[in-house]
Short mmCIF file of C-alpha atoms and ligand atoms in Angstrom, two decimals:
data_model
loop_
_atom_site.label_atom_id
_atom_site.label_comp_id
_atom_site.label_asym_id
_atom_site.label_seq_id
_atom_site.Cartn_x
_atom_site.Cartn_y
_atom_site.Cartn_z
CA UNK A 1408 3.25 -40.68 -31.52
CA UNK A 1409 5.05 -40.04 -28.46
CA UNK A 1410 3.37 -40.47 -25.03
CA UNK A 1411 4.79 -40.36 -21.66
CA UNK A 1412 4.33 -43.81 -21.26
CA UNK A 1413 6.58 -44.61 -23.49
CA UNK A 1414 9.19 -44.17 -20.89
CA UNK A 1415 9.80 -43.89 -17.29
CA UNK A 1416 12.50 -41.74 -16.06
CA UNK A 1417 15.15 -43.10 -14.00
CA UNK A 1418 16.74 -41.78 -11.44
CA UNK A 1419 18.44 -44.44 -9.25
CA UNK A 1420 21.09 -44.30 -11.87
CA UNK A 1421 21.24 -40.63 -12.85
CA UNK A 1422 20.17 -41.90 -16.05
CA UNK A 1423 19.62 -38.94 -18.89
CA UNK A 1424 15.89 -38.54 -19.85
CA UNK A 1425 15.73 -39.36 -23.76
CA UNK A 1426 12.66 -39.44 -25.40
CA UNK A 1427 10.91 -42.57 -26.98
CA UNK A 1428 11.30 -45.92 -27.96
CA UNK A 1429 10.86 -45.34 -31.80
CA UNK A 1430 13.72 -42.44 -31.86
CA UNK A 1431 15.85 -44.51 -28.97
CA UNK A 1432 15.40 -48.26 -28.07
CA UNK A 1433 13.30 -50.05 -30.48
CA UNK A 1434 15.37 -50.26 -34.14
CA UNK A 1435 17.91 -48.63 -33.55
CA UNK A 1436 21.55 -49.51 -33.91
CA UNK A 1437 23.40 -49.26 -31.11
CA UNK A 1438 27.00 -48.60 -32.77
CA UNK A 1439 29.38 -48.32 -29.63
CA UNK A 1440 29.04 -51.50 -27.18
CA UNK A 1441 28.45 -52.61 -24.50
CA UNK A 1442 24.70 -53.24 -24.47
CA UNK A 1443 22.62 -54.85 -21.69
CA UNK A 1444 19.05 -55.03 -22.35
CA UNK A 1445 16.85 -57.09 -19.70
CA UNK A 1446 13.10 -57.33 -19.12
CA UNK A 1447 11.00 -55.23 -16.42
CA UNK A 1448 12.75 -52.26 -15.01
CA UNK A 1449 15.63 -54.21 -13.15
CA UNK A 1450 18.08 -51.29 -12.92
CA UNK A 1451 19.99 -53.42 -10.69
CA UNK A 1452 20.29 -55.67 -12.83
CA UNK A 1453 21.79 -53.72 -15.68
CA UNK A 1454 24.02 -52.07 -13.07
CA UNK A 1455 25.70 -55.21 -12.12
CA UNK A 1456 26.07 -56.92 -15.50
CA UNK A 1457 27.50 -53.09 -16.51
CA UNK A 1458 29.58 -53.48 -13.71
CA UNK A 1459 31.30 -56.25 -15.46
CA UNK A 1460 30.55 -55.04 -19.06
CA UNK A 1461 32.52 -51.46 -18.78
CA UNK A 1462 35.41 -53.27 -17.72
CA UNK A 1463 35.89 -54.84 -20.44
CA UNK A 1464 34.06 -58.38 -19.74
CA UNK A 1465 32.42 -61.17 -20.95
CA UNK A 1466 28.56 -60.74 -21.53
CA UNK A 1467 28.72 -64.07 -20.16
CA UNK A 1468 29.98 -63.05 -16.93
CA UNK A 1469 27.76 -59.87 -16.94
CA UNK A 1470 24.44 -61.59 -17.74
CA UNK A 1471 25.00 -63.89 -15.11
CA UNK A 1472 25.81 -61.17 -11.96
CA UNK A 1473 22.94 -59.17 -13.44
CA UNK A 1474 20.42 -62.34 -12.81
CA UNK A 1475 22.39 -62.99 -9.10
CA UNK A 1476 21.39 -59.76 -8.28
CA UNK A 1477 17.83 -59.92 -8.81
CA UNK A 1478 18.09 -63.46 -7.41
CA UNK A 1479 19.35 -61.70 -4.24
CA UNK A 1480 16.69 -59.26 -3.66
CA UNK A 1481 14.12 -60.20 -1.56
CA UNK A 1482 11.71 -57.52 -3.16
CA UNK A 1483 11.32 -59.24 -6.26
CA UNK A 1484 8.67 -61.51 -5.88
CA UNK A 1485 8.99 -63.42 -9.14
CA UNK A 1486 13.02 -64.67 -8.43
CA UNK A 1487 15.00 -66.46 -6.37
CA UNK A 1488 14.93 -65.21 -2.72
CA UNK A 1489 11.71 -63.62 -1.82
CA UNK A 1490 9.78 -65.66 -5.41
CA UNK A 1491 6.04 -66.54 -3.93
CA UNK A 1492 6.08 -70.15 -3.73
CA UNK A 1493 3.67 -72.83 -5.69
CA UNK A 1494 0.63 -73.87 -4.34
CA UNK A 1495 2.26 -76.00 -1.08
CA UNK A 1496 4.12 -73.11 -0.09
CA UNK A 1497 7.75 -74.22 -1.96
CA UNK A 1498 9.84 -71.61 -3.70
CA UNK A 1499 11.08 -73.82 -6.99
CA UNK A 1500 13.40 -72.50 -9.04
CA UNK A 1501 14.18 -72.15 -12.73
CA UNK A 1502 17.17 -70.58 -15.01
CA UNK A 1503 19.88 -70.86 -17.83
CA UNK A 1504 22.38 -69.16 -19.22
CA UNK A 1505 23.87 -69.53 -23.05
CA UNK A 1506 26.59 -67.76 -24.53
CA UNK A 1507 27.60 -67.08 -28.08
CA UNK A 1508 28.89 -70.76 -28.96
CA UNK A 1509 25.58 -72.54 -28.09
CA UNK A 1510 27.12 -73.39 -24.71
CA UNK A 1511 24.41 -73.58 -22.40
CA UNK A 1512 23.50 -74.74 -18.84
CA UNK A 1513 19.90 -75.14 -17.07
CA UNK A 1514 18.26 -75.93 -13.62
CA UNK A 1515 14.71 -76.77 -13.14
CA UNK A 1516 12.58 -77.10 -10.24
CA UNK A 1517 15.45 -76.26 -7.64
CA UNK A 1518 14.61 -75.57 -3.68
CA UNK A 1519 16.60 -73.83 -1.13
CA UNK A 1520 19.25 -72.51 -3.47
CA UNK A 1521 19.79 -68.48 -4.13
CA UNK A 1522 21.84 -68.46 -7.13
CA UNK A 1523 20.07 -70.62 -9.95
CA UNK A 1524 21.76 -69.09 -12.60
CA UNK A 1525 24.94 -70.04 -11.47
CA UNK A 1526 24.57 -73.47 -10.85
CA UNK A 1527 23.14 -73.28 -14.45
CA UNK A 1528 26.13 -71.96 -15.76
CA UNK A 1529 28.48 -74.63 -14.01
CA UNK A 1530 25.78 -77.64 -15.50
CA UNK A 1531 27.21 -75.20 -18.57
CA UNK A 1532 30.80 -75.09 -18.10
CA UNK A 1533 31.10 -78.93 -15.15
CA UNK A 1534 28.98 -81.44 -16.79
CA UNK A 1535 28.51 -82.98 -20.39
CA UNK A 1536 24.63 -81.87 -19.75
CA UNK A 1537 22.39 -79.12 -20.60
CA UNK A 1538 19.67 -79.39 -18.05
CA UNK A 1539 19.15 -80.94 -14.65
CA UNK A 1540 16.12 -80.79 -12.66
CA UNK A 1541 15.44 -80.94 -8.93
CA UNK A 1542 16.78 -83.60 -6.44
CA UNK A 1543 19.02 -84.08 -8.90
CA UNK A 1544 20.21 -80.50 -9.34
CA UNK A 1545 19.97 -79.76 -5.74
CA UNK A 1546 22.60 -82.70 -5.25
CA UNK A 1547 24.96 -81.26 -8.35
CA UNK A 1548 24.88 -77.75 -6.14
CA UNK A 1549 25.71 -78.71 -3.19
CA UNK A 1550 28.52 -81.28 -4.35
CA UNK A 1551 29.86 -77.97 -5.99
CA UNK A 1552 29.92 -75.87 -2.89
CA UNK A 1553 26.22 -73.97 -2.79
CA UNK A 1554 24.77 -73.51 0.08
CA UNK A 1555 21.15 -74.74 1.17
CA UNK A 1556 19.07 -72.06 2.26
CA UNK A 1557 15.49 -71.52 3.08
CA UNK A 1558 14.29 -69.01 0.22
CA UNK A 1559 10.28 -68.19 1.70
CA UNK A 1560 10.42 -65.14 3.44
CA UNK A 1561 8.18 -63.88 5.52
CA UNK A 1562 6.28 -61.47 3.39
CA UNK A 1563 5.94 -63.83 0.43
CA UNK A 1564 4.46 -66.85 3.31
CA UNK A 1565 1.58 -64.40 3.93
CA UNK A 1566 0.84 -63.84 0.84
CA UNK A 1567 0.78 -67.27 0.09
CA UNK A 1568 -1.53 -68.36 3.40
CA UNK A 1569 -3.54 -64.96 1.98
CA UNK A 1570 -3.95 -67.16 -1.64
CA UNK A 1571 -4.97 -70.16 0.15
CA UNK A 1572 -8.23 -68.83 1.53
CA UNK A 1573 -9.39 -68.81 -2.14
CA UNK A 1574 -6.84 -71.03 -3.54
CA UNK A 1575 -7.77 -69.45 -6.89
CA UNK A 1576 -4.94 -70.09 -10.15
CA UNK A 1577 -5.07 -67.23 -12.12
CA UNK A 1578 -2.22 -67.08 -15.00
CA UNK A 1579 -3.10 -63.66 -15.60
CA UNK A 1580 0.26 -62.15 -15.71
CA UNK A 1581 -0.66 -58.46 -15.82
CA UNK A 1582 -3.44 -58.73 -13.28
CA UNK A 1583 -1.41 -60.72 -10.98
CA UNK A 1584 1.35 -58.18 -10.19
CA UNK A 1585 3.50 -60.23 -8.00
CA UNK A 1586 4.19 -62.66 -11.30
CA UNK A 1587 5.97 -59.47 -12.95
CA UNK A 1588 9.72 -59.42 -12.86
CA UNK A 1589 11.34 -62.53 -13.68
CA UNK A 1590 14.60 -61.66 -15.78
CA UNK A 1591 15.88 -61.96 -18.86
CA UNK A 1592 19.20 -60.96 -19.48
CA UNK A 1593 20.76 -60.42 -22.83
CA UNK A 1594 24.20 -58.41 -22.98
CA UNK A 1595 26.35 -57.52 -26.04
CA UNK A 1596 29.86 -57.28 -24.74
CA UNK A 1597 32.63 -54.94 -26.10
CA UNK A 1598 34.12 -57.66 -28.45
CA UNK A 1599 31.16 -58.44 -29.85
CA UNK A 1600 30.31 -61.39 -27.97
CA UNK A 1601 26.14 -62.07 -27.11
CA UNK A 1602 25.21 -64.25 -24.25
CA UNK A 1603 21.54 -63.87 -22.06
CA UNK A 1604 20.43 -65.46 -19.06
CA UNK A 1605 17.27 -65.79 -17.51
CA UNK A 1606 15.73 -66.42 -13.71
CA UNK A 1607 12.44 -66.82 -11.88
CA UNK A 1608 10.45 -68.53 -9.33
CA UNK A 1609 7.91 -68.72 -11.80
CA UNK A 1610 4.07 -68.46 -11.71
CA UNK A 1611 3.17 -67.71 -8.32
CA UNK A 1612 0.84 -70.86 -7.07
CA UNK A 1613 1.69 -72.79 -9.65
CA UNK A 1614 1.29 -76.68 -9.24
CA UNK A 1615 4.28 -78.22 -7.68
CA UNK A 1616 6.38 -79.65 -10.13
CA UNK A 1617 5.04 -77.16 -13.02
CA UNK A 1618 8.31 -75.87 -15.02
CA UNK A 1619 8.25 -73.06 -17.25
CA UNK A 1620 9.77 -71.58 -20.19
CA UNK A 1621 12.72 -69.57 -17.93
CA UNK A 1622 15.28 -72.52 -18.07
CA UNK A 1623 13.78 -73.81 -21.37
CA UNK A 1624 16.70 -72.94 -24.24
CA UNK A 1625 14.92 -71.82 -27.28
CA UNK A 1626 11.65 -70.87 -24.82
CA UNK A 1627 12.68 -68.57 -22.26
CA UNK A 1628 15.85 -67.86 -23.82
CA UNK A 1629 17.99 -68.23 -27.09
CA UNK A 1630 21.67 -67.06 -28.31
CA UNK A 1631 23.04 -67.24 -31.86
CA UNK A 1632 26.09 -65.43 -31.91
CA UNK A 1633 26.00 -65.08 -35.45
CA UNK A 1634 22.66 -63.67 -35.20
CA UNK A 1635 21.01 -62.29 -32.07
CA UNK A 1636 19.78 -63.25 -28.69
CA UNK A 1637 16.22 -63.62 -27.59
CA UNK A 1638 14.35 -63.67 -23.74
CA UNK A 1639 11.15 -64.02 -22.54
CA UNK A 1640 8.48 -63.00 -19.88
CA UNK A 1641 5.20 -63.65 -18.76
CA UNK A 1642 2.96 -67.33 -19.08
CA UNK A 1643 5.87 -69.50 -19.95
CA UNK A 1644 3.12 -72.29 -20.84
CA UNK A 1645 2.89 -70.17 -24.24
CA UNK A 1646 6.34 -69.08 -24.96
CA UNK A 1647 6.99 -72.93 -24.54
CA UNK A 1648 4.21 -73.92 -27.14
CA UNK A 1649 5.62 -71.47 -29.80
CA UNK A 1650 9.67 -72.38 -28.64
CA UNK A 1651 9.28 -68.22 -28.74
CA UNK A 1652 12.77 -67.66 -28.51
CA UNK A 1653 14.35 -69.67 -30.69
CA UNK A 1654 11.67 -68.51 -32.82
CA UNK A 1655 12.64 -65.29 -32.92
CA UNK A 1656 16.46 -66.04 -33.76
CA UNK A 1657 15.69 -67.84 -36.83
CA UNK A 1658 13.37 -64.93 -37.86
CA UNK A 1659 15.92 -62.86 -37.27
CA UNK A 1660 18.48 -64.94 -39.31
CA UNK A 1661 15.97 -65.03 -41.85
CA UNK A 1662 16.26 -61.27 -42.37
CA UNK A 1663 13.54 -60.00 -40.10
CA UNK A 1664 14.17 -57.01 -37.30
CA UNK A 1665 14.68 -57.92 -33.90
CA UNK A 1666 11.00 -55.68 -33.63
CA UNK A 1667 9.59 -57.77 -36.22
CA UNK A 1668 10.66 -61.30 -35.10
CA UNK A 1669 8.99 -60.30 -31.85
CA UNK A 1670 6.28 -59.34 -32.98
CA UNK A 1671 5.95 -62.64 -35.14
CA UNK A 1672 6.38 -64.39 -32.14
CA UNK A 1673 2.97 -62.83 -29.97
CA UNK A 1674 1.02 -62.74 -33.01
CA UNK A 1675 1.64 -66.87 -32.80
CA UNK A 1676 -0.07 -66.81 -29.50
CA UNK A 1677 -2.78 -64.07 -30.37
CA UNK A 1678 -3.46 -66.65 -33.04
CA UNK A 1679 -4.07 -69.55 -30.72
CA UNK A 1680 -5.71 -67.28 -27.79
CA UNK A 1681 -7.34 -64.43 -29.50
CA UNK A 1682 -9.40 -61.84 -27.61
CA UNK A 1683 -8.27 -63.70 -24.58
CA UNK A 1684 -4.45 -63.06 -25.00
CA UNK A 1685 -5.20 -59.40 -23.75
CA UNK A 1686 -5.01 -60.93 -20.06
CA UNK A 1687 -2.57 -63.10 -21.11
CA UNK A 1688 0.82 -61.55 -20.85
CA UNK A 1689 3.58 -62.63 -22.82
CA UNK A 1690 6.67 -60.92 -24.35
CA UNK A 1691 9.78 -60.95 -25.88
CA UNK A 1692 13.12 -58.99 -26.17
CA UNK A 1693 15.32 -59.19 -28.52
CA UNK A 1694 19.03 -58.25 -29.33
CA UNK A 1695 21.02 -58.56 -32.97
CA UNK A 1696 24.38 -59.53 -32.75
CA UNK A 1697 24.68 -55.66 -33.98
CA UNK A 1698 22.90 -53.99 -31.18
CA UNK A 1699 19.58 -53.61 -32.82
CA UNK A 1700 16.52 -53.83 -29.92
CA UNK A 1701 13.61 -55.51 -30.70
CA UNK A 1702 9.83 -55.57 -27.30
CA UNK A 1703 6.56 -56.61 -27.76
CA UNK A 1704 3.96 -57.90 -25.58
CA UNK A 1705 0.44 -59.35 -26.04
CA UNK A 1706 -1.08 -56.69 -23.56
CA UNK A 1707 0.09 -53.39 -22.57
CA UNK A 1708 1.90 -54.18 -18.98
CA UNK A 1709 5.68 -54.49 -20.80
CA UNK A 1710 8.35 -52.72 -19.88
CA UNK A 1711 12.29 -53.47 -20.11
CA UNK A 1712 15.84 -51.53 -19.16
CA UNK A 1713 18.95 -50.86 -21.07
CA UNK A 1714 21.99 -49.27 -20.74
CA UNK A 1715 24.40 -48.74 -22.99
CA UNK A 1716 27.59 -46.49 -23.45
CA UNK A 1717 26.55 -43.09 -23.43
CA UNK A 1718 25.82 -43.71 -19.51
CA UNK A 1719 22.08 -43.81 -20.29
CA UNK A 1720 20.00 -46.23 -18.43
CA UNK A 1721 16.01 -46.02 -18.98
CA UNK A 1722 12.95 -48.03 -18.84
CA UNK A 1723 10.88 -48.15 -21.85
CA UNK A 1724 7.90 -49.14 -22.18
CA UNK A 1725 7.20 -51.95 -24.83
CA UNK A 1726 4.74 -51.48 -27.84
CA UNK A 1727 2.20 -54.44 -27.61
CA UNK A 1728 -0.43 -55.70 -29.76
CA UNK A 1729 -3.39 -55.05 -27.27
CA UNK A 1730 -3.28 -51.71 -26.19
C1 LIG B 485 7.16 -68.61 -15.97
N1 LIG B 485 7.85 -66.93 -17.55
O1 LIG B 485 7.57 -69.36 -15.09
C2 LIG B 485 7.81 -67.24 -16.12
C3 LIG B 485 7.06 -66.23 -15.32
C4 LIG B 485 7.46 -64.80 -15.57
O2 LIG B 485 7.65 -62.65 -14.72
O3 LIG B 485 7.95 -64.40 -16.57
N2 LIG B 485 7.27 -63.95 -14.56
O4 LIG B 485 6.22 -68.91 -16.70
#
């Protein structure tokens, strides 16, 4: 059954309005590439990595300047410049990147640096590593020529000094709206070529120190190129006890949709969390190596943007197992 929250219409982009999930995202094959698919509505996001995409590039190139973009903006509470800090009042950052090969690159626990993702993808592409984490990763950016910045703005300090008065941790990823919008980034380039990314500041007030499943490869994010690509959002502490999404590949390389795999993947934590997993936001996205679309969430606060050929940009909203 159709609802109208089953999309939102987008306009920034002059997108077409096309009905529905079930007759347009979810399951179906997306024939003609390029595909970008990414979680929460990041428009500018998609926009950048189609920037790259439509020319004829690598996915690896556009899943990348879609997560510098979002990096970049200091409206997005959840990433990079503008993130709400951990408990002390640090903004510590966390991404990877992975192409097609199973080349990947991750940073952990990073201050004063806007472009995670990118110094992710040169651990990737400079170093015989996957991951390095921070003082350590700090020191591998700024030998390679990033720049050291202070990341806190303003707005996200006063929310923070606001937090302290109660100092109260609450994981509760659809209640606490500023944890919404960390992205994850999977593209399907016109050769055929799958690569995601994904970037975040991660749970605001978190403990300092606490990592979670964004820069994780096979939590936050996983790429088969001979069989699909998955990302997640939301409580990383549970995507990383389930290794969500690697899980999801392998489901999907055992012959299960992208839908299906994802949906696999929350029912895993429903299983551990029950009733409780309805304020307990966690979800996946997923992407076949043939441009099939797989969303599902624990609760009903999901939503993720995709573009593809036919100019169309739109946010859907993501079935989930709560309602
Ligand atoms: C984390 N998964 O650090 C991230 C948070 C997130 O939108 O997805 N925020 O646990």
């Amino acid at each position: 059954m159709s609802t109208r929250r089953d999309f939102i219409r987008v306009t920034a982009l002059g997108a077409a309005v096309l009905p529905l999930h079930q007759t347009f995202g979810l399951g179906k094959l997306f024939e003609n590439k390029p595909i970008v698919v990414s979680t929460w509505p990041n428009l500018k996001a998609n926009t950048a990595a189609w920037g790259v995409l439509s020319k004829g590039g690598r996915s690896l190139d556009a899943v990348e300047q879609g997560g510098r973009v979002v990096e970049a903006d200091p409206t997005d509470t959840s990433v990079g410049y503008g993130g709400l800090p951990d408990r002390e009042g640090r903004v510590t950052l966390d991404a990877c990147i992975m192409d097609d090969q199973g080349n990947c690159g991750s940073v952990a626990f990073v201050q004063g640096f806007m472009h995670p993702v990118s110094i992710a993808r040169m651990v990737m592409e400079k170093t015989p590593h996957v991951m390095l984490v921070g003082a350590g990763a700090e020191k591998f950016a700024l030998d390679n020529g990033f720049k050291k910045e202070n990341l806190l703005t303003p707005q996200a300090e006063k929310t923070w000094k606001e937090w302290l008065k109660k100092s109260e941790y609450k994981p509760d990823h659809s209640i606490v709206k500023p944890n919404h919008d960390t992205i994850g980034i999977l593209a399907l380039d016109d050769q055929g070529k799958l690569s995601g990314a994904c970037t975040t500041s991660g749970m605001a007030f978190k403990m300092h120190g606490r990592v979670g499943d964004s820069p994780i490869i096979g939590a936050g994010l996983y790429v088969d190129g001979d069989v699909g690509a998955a990302t997640a959002t939301g409580v990383g502490e549970e995507m990383i006890r389930i290794s969500g999404s690697h899980t999801i590949v392998e489901l999907m390389r055992q012959g299960r949709t992208p839908q299906e795999a994802c949906e696999e993947a929350v029912k895993r934590v429903i299983k551990k969390h029950g009733e409780k997993a309805k304020d307990l936001s966690v979800a996946f996205l997923a992407l076949s190596k043939d441009g099939v679309i797989g969303a599902y969430s624990t609760n009903n606060v999901f939503s993720y943007t995709l573009t593809t050929p036919d100019k169309t940009n739109l946010v859907i909203k993501a079935p989930s197992y709560f309602p």
